[in-house]
XYZ file of C-alpha atoms in Angstrom:
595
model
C 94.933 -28.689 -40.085
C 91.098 -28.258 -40.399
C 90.061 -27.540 -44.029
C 86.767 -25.770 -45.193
C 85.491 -28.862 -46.519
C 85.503 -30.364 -42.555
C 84.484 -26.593 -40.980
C 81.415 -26.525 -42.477
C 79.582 -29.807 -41.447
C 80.661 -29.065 -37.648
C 78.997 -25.467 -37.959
C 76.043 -26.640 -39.416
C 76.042 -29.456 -36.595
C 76.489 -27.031 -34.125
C 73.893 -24.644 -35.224
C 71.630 -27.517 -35.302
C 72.232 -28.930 -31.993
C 71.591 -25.122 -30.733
C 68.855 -24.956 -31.947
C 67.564 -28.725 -30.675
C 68.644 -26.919 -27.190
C 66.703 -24.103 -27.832
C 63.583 -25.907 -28.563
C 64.517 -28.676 -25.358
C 64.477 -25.418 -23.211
C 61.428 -23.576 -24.452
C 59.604 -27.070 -23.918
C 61.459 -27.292 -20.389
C 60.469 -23.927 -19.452
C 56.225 -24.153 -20.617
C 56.348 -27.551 -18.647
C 57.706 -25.462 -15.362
C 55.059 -23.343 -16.054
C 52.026 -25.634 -16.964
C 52.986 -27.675 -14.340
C 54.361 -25.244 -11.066
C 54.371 -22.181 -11.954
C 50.234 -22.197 -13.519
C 49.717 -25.290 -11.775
C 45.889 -24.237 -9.980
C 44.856 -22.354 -13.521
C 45.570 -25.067 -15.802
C 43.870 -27.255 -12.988
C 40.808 -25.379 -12.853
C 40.958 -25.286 -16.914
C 41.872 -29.087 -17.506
C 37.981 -29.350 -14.958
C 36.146 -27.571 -17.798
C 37.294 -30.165 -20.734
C 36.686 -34.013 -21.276
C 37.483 -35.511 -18.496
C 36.045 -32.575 -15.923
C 32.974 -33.455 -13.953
C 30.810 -31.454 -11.558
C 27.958 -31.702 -8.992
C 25.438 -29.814 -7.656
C 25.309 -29.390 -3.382
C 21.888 -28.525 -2.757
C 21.554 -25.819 -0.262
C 18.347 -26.468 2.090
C 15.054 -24.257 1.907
C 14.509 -23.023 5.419
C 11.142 -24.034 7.116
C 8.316 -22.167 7.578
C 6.931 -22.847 10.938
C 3.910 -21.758 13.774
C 4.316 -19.609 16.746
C 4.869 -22.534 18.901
C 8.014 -24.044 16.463
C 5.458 -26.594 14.675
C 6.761 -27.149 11.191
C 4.215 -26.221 8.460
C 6.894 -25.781 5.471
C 9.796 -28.251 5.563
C 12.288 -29.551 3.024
C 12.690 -33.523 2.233
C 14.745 -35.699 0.194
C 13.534 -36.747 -3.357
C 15.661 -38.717 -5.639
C 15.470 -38.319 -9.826
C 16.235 -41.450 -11.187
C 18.000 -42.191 -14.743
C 18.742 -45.272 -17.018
C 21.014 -46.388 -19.176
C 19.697 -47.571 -22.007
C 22.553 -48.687 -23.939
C 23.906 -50.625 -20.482
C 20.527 -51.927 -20.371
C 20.792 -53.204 -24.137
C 24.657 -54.340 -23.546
C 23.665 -56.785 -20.515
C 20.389 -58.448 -21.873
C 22.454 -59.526 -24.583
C 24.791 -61.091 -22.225
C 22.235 -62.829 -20.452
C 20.843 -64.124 -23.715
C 24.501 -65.182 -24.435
C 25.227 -66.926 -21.218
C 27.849 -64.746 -20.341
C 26.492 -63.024 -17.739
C 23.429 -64.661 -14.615
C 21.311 -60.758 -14.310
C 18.177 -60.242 -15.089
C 16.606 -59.431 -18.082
C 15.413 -56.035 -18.223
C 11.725 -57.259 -19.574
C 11.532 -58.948 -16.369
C 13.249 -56.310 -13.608
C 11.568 -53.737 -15.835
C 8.369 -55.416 -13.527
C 9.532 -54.313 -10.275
C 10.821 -50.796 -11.126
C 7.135 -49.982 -12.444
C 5.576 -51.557 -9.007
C 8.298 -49.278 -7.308
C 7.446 -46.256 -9.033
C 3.665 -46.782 -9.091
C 4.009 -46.734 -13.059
C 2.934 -50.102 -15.517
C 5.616 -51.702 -16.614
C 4.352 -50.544 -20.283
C 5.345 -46.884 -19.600
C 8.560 -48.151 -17.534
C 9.910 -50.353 -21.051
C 8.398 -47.377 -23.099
C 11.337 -45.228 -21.973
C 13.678 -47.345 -22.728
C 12.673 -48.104 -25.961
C 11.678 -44.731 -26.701
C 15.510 -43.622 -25.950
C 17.202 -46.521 -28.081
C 14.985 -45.818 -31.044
C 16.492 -42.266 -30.518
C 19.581 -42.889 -30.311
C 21.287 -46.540 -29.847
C 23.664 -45.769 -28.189
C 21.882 -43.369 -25.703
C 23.372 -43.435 -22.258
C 20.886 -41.647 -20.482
C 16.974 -41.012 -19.992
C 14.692 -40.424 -16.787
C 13.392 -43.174 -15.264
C 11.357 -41.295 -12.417
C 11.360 -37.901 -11.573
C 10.821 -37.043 -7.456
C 10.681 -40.319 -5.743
C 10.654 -40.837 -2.193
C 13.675 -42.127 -0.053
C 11.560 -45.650 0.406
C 11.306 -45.752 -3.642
C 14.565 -44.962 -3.561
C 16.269 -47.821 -1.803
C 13.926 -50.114 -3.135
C 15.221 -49.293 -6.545
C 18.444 -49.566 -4.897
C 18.008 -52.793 -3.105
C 17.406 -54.241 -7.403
C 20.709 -54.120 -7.481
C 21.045 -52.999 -11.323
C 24.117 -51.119 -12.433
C 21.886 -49.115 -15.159
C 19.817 -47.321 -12.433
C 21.256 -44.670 -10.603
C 19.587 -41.667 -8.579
C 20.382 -38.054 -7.683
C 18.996 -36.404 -4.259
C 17.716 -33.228 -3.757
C 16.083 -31.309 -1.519
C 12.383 -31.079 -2.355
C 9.066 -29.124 -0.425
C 6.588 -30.844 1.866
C 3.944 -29.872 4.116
C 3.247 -31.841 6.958
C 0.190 -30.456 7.853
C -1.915 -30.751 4.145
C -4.090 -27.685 3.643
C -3.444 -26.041 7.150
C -2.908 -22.784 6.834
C -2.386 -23.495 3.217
C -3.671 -20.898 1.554
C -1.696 -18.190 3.790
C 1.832 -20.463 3.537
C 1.585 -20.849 -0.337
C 4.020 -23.308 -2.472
C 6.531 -23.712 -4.054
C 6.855 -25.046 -7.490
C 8.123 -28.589 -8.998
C 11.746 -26.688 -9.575
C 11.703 -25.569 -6.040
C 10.604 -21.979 -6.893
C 8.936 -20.275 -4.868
C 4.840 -19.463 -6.375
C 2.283 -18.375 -3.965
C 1.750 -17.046 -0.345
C 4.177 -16.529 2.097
C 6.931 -18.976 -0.126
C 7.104 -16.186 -2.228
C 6.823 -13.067 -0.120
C 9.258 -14.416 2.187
C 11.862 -16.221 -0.473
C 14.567 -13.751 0.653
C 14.375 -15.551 4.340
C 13.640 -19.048 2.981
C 15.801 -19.121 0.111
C 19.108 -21.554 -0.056
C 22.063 -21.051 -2.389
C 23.130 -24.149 -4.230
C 26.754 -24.569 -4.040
C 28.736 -26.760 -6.517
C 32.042 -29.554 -6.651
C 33.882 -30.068 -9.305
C 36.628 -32.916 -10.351
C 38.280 -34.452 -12.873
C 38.078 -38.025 -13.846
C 40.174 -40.603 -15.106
C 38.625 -42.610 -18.317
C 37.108 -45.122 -15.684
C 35.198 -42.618 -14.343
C 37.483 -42.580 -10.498
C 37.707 -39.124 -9.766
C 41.740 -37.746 -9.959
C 42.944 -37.207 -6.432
C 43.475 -33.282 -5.695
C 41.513 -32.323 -8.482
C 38.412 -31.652 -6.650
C 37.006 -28.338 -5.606
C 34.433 -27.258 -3.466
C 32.199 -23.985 -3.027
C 29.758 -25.099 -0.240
C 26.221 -24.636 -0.430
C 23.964 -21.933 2.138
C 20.832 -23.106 4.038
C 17.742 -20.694 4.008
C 16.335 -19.349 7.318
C 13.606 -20.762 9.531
C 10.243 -18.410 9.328
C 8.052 -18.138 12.389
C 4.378 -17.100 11.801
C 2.269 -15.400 14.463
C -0.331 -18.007 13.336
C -1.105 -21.170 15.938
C -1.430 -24.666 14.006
C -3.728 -26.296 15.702
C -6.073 -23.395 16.164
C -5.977 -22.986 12.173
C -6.378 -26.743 11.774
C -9.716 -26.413 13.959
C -11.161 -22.933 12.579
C -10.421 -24.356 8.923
C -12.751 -27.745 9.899
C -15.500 -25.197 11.174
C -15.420 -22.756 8.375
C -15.506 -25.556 5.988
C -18.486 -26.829 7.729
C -20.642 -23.388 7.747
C -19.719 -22.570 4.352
C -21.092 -25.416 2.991
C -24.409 -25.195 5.602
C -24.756 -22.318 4.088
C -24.300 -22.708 1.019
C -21.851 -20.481 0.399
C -19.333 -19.797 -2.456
C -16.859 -18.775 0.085
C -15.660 -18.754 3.828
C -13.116 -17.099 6.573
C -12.155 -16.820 9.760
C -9.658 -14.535 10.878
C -8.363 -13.992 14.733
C -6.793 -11.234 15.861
C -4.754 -10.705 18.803
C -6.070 -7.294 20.112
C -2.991 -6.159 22.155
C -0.362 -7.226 20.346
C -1.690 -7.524 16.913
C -1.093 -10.985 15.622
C -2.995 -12.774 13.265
C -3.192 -15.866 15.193
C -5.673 -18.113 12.777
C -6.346 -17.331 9.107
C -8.849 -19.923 7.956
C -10.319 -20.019 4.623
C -13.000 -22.544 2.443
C -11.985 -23.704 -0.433
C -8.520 -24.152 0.959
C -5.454 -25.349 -1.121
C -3.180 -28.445 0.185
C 0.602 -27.253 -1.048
C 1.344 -30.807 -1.496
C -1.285 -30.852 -4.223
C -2.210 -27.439 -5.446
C -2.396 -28.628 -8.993
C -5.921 -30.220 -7.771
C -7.394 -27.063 -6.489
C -8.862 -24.412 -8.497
C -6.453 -21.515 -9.275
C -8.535 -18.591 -7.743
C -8.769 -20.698 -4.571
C -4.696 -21.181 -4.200
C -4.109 -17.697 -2.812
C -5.531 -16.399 0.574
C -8.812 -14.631 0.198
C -8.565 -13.208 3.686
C -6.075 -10.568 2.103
C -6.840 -10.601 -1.696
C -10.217 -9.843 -0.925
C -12.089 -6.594 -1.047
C -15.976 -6.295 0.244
C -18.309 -3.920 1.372
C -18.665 -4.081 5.542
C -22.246 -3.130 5.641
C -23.472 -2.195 9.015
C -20.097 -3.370 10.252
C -18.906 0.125 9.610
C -21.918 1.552 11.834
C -19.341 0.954 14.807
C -16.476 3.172 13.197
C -19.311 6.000 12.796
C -20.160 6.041 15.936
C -16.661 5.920 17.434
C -16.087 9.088 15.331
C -18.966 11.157 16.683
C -18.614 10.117 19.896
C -14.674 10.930 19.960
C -15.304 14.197 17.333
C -19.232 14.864 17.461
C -19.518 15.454 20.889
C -22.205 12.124 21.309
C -22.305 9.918 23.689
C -23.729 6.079 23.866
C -27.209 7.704 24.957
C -27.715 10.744 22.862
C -30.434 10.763 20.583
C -31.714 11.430 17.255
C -35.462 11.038 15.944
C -35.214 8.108 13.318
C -38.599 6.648 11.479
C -37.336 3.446 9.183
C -37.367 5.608 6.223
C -35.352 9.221 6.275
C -35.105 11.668 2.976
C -31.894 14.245 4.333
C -32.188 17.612 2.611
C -28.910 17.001 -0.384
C -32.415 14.497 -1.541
C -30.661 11.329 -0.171
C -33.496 8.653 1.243
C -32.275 6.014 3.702
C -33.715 3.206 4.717
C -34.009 0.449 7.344
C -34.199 -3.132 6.639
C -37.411 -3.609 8.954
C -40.907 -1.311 9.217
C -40.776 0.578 12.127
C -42.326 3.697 13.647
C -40.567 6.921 14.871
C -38.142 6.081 17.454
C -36.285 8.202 19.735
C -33.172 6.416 19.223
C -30.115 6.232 21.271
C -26.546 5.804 19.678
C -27.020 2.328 21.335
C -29.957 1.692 20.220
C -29.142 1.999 16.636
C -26.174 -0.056 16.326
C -28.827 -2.689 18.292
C -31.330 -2.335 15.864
C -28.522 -1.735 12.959
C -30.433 1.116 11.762
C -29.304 2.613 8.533
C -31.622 6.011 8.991
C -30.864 5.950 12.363
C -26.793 6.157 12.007
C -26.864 8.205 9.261
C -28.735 10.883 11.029
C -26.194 10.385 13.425
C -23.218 10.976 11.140
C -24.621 14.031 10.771
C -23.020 15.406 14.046
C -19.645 15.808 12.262
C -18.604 16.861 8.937
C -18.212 14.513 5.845
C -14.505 15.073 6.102
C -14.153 14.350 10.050
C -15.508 11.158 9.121
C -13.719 10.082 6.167
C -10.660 11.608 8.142
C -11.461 8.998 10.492
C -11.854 6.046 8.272
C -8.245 7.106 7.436
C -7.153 6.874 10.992
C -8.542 3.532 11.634
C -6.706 2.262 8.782
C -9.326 1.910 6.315
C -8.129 1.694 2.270
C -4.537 1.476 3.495
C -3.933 -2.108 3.817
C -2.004 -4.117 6.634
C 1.848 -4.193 5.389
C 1.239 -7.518 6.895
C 3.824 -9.458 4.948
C 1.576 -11.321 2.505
C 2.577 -10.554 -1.047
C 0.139 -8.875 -2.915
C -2.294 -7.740 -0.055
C -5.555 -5.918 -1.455
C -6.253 -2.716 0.695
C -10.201 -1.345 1.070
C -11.281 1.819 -1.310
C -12.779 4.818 0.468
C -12.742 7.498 -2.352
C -12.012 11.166 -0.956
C -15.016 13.620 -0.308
C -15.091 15.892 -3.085
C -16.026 11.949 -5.110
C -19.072 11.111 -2.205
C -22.844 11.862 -3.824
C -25.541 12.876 -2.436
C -26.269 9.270 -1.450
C -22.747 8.112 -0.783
C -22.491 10.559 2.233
C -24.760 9.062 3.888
C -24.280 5.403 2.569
C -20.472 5.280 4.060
C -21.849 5.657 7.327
C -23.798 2.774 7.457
C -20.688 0.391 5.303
C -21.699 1.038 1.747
C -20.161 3.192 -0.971
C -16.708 1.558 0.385
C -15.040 -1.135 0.627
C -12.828 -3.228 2.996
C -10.788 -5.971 3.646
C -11.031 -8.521 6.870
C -7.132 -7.430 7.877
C -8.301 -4.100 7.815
C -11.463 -4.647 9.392
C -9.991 -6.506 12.607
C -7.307 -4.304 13.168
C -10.143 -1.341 13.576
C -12.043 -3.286 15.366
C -8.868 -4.111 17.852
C -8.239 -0.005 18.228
C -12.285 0.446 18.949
C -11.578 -1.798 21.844
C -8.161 -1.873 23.134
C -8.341 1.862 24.991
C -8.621 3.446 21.438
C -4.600 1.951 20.224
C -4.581 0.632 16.973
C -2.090 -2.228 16.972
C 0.066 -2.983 14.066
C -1.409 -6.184 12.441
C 1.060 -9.178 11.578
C 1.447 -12.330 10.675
C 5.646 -12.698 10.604
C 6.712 -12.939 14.009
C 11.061 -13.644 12.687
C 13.329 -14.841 10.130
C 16.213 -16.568 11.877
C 19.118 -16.952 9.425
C 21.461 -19.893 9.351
C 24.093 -17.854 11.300
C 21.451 -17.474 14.058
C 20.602 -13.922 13.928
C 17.349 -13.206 14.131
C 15.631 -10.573 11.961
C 12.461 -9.068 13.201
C 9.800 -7.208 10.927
C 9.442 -3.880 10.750
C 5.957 -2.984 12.103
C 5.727 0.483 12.710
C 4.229 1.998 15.731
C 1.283 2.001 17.253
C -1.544 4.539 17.051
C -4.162 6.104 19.328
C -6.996 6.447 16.969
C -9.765 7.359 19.530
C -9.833 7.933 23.081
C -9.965 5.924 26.344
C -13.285 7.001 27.383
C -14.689 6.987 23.482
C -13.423 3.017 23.651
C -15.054 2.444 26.563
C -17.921 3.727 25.590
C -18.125 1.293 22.160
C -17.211 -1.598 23.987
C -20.757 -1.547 25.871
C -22.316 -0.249 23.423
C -21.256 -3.481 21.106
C -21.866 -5.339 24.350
C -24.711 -4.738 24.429
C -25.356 -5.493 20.384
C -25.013 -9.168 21.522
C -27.110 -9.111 24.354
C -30.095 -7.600 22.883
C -30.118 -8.511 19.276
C -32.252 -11.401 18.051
C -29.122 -13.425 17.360
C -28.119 -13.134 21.293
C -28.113 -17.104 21.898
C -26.592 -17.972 18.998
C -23.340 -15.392 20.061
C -23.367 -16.344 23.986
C -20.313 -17.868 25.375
C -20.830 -19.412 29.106
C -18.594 -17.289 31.502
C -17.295 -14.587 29.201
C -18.887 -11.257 27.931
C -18.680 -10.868 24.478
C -19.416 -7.610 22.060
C -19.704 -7.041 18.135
C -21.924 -6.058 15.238
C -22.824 -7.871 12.242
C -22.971 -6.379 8.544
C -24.808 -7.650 5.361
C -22.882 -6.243 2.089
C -24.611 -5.560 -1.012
C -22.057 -6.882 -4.387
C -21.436 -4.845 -6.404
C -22.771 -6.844 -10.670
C -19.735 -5.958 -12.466
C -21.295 -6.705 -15.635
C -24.877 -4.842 -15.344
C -23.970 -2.363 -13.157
C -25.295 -1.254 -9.500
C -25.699 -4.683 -6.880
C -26.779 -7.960 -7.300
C -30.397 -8.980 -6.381
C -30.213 -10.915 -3.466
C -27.039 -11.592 -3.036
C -24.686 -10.915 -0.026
C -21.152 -10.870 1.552
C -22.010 -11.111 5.316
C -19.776 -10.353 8.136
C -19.798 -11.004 11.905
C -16.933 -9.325 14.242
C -16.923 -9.514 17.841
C -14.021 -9.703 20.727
C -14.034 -10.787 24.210
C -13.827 -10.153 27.447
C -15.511 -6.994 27.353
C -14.012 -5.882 30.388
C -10.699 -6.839 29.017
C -10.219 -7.183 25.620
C -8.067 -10.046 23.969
C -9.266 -11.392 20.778
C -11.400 -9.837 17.904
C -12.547 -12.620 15.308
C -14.146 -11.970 12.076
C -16.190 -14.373 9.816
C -17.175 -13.771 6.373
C -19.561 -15.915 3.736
C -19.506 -15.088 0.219
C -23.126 -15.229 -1.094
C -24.654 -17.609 1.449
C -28.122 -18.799 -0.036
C -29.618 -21.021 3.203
C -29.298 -17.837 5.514
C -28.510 -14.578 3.441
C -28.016 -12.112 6.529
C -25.267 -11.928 8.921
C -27.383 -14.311 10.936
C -25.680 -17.375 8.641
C -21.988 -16.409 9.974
C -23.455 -16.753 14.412
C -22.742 -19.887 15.146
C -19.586 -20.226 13.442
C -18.390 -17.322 15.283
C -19.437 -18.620 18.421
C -17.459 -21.716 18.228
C -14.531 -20.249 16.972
C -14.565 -17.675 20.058
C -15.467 -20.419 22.271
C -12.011 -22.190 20.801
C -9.548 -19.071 20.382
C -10.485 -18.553 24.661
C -9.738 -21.955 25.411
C -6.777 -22.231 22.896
C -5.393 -19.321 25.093
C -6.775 -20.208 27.974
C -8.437 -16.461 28.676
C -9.731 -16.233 32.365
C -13.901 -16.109 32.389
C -15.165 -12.507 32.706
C -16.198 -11.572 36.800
C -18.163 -8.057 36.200
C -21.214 -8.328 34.904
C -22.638 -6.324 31.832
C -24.119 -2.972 32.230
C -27.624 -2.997 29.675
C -27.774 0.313 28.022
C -31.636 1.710 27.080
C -32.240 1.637 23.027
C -34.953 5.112 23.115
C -34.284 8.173 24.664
């Protein structure tokens, strides 16, 4: 017989043994869960907490490379190297112990800063510098960006405190080639200037990342580790040719300087296709370096930079009034060197001269400002600015290059008395050399105005290749209008007083010259004696191929367009052998300068 006094411990043991199950099973059940049911979440959490580790995989920058495939952009491997200073600290003292046969870190300390081109002050500086910190400090940078050959000799040391990181890092093979057009890309990798900046969403990589977890010695836990894989950028082809830039960038160097010049380019235009094949500037920047060049000389000036054309221009004005005006290369006008026009405009010519019964040829020969601007009388103020429109004048090139300047022409209700007739003749406007060769390639090229570009693809990692959009070509004059110009600016060459200095053996070669005024920004109205000169020019006549401008920025040994001749005819010269262009087999047809 069971008596109260014995029922009662037995419940109370009961109860508490239910309740010990109760607990047991909600413990039995969270461990299913934590460890089946959740098993990948509390994974992925336990990665984020004290024993979790990550690294970065660096995705590759794509490379930026030359119409033929020749790399002028690549990525390398640089390594950023760290100490330990309290390993450091831990070993010397058991050297000086006898406990353990290293080196000291006084004396390796030696061959790290001969490694790293650093004195071995600077190189036991960091050390110090981190212990006096903190003395237990497990980490400081020992040398930021070395190469793979620092790298392994650092390695080859031998001492467990050192230890390196890769990473993908920018390098131009080719120094300042083309350097001011490809741009740079910053110590972090991102992107600054030129086309590593316009183009980042071809070149760009994505980083991707892997993440563990580690055991207290540091081995990472088997099956912990995850991976999201990192994305190459894509490979850029340029229009431009390597070696051609290379060469043009030696010979504009060279005249700028003969010259005495603040500034120089060359730019080379394909005239059928419309491809910038050379873009050559003076002062250049190397994107290895571009700390060490001047900051307003690390962009491209070719299309940052606005100018007035000067008589450059005379060639669009007479394209218009021959295609709108009814003219022809020998139609007349009556020209002495100084005109007044009856809005109370005066124009005059650089040189003395009588009244001349001048043909349209014989004024872009002679470059005379009175005589083209009683020429541009043959069409309306409008026709003509309606023209500079069509050749592409003030609009800029959509060539690709972030930040491209375009030209100013203002509209006609802005133009003075003056300023109608100064446009005619280059001034009162302003251009850029983009804009200026691709109207020169539609004067020439059967009156078609070409796209201009300097992106010829982006192939992605994937392979597909991405072409840019261009728009269409555009008739801008007509066939027998373009025929017309290109003897007349034959003809330029052959009978200005510049002729030998422009004459290439074999071929027949046209263009006009133009001496800008700058504008004084400060004072007001132009500078005294001081020019932008221009000389454009294409060849073969017969068959056009190439137009190539040069430019010099207030040239003080030669201040007409004279200074840019020779430098034009050696880059010519090059671009026809570069592309091996056939000599010319007509001969030139000499048109008569008076009526």
């Amino acid at each position: 017989m069971t008596t109260r006094s014995t029922r009662t411990p037995r419940r109370r043991t009961v109860v508490a043994l239910a309740v010990v199950l109760a607990v047991l099973a909600g413990f039995i059940v969270r461990l299913v869960d934590i460890q089946v049911v959740n098993a990948g979440e509390h994974i992925e959490d336990s990665l984020d907490r004290a024993f979790a580790g990550s690294q970065t995989l660096y995705g590759t920058r794509g490379a930026i490379v030359d119409e033929n495939g020749q790399t002028l952009a690549g990525s390398i491997l640089r390594y950023d190297c760290q100490v330990s200073p309290k390993l450091i600290k831990q070993i010397d003292a058991d050297v000086l112990a006898g406990k353990s046969d290293a080196r000291l870190w006084a004396d390796l300390s030696e061959d790290v800063a001969e490694i790293t081109g650093r004195t071995p002050e600077d190189v036991r500086g960091i050390v110090a510098a981190a212990l006096a910190e903190d003395p237990d400090s497990e980490f400081a940078y020992l040398e930021k960006g070395v190469s793979t050959e620092q790298f392994r000799a650092l390695a080859d040391l031998g001492a467990p405190y050192i230890a390196c990181a890769q990473h993908p890092a920018r390098a131009y093979p080719d120094g300042a080639v083309a350097g001011n057009l490809v741009g740079f890309t910053g110590v972090d990798g991102d992107a600054l200037e030129g086309l590593e900046r316009s183009q980042d969403d071809c070149l760009s990589a994505t980083n991707g990342t892997r993440t563990y977890q580690r055991g207290k010695d540091g081995v990472v836990i088997p099956g912990t580790e995850t991976e999201v894989p990192a994305s190459d950028g894509g490979t850029l082809q340029l229009t431009i040719n390597r070696d051609l830039n290379w060469y043009l960038q030696q010979l504009i160097a060279e005249q700028t300087q003969n010259m005495a010049a603040q500034h120089g380019s060359i730019l080379v235009y394909e005239v059928k296709t419309g491809k910038v094949r050379a873009a050559a500037e003076y002062p250049t920047v190397d994107p290895n370096d571009f700390e060490a060049t001047a900051p307003d000389d690390r962009s491209s000036e070719i299309f940052r930079g606005t100018f007035e054309p000067g008589s450059t221009f005379k060639a669009l004005t007479a394209a218009t009034v021959i295609d709108a005006g009814g003219q022809s290369a020998t139609s007349t006008v009556t020209s002495s060197w100084q005109e007044y026009f009856p809005n109370g405009a005066r124009v005059r010519d650089a040189f003395q001269h009588p009244t001349y019964e001048y043909t349209l040829a014989g004024v872009l020969v002679d470059s005379s400002n009175a005589g083209i601007s009683k020429f541009s009388e043959k069409v309306s103020p409008q026709v003509r600015h309606d023209y500079l429109t069509r050749f592409g004048i003030g609009h800029g090139t959509d060539s690709g290059y972030q930040g491209e300047w375009h030209g100013l022409v203002h509209p006609v209700e802005a133009w003075g008395a003056q300023t109608t007739y100064n446009t005619s003749f280059g001034q009162g406007l302003t251009t850029t050399m983009p804009e200026l060769a691709r109207a020169y390639g539609a004067i020439v090229n059967d009156g078609v105005m070409m796209p201009l570009s300097i992106i010829e693809s982006c192939t992605k990692p994937d392979g597909a290749v991405v072409m840019p959009d261009l728009g269409e070509p555009q008739r801008v004059i007509s066939e027998d209008t373009s025929a017309q110009m290109r003897a007349m600016l034959e003809n330029v060459f052959l009978q200005s007083g510049y002729s030998k200095s422009v004459e290439i053996p074999g071929y027949r070669v046209g263009g006009k010259t133009g001496t800008g005024e700058k504008a004084d920004l400060v004072n007001g109205g132009y500078k005294s004696g001081v020019y932008y000169t221009t000389m454009v020019g294409f060849a073969p006549v017969e068959d056009p191929e190439y137009v190539v401008v040069v430019t010099l920025d207030e040239p003080t040994k030669v201040t007409s367009s004279a200074a840019n001749a020779t430098a034009f005819q050696r880059a010519m010269t090059q671009v026809l052998k570069t592309y091996r262009v056939m000599p010319s087999t007509t001969a030139p047809e000499l048109l008569p300068k008076f009526g």
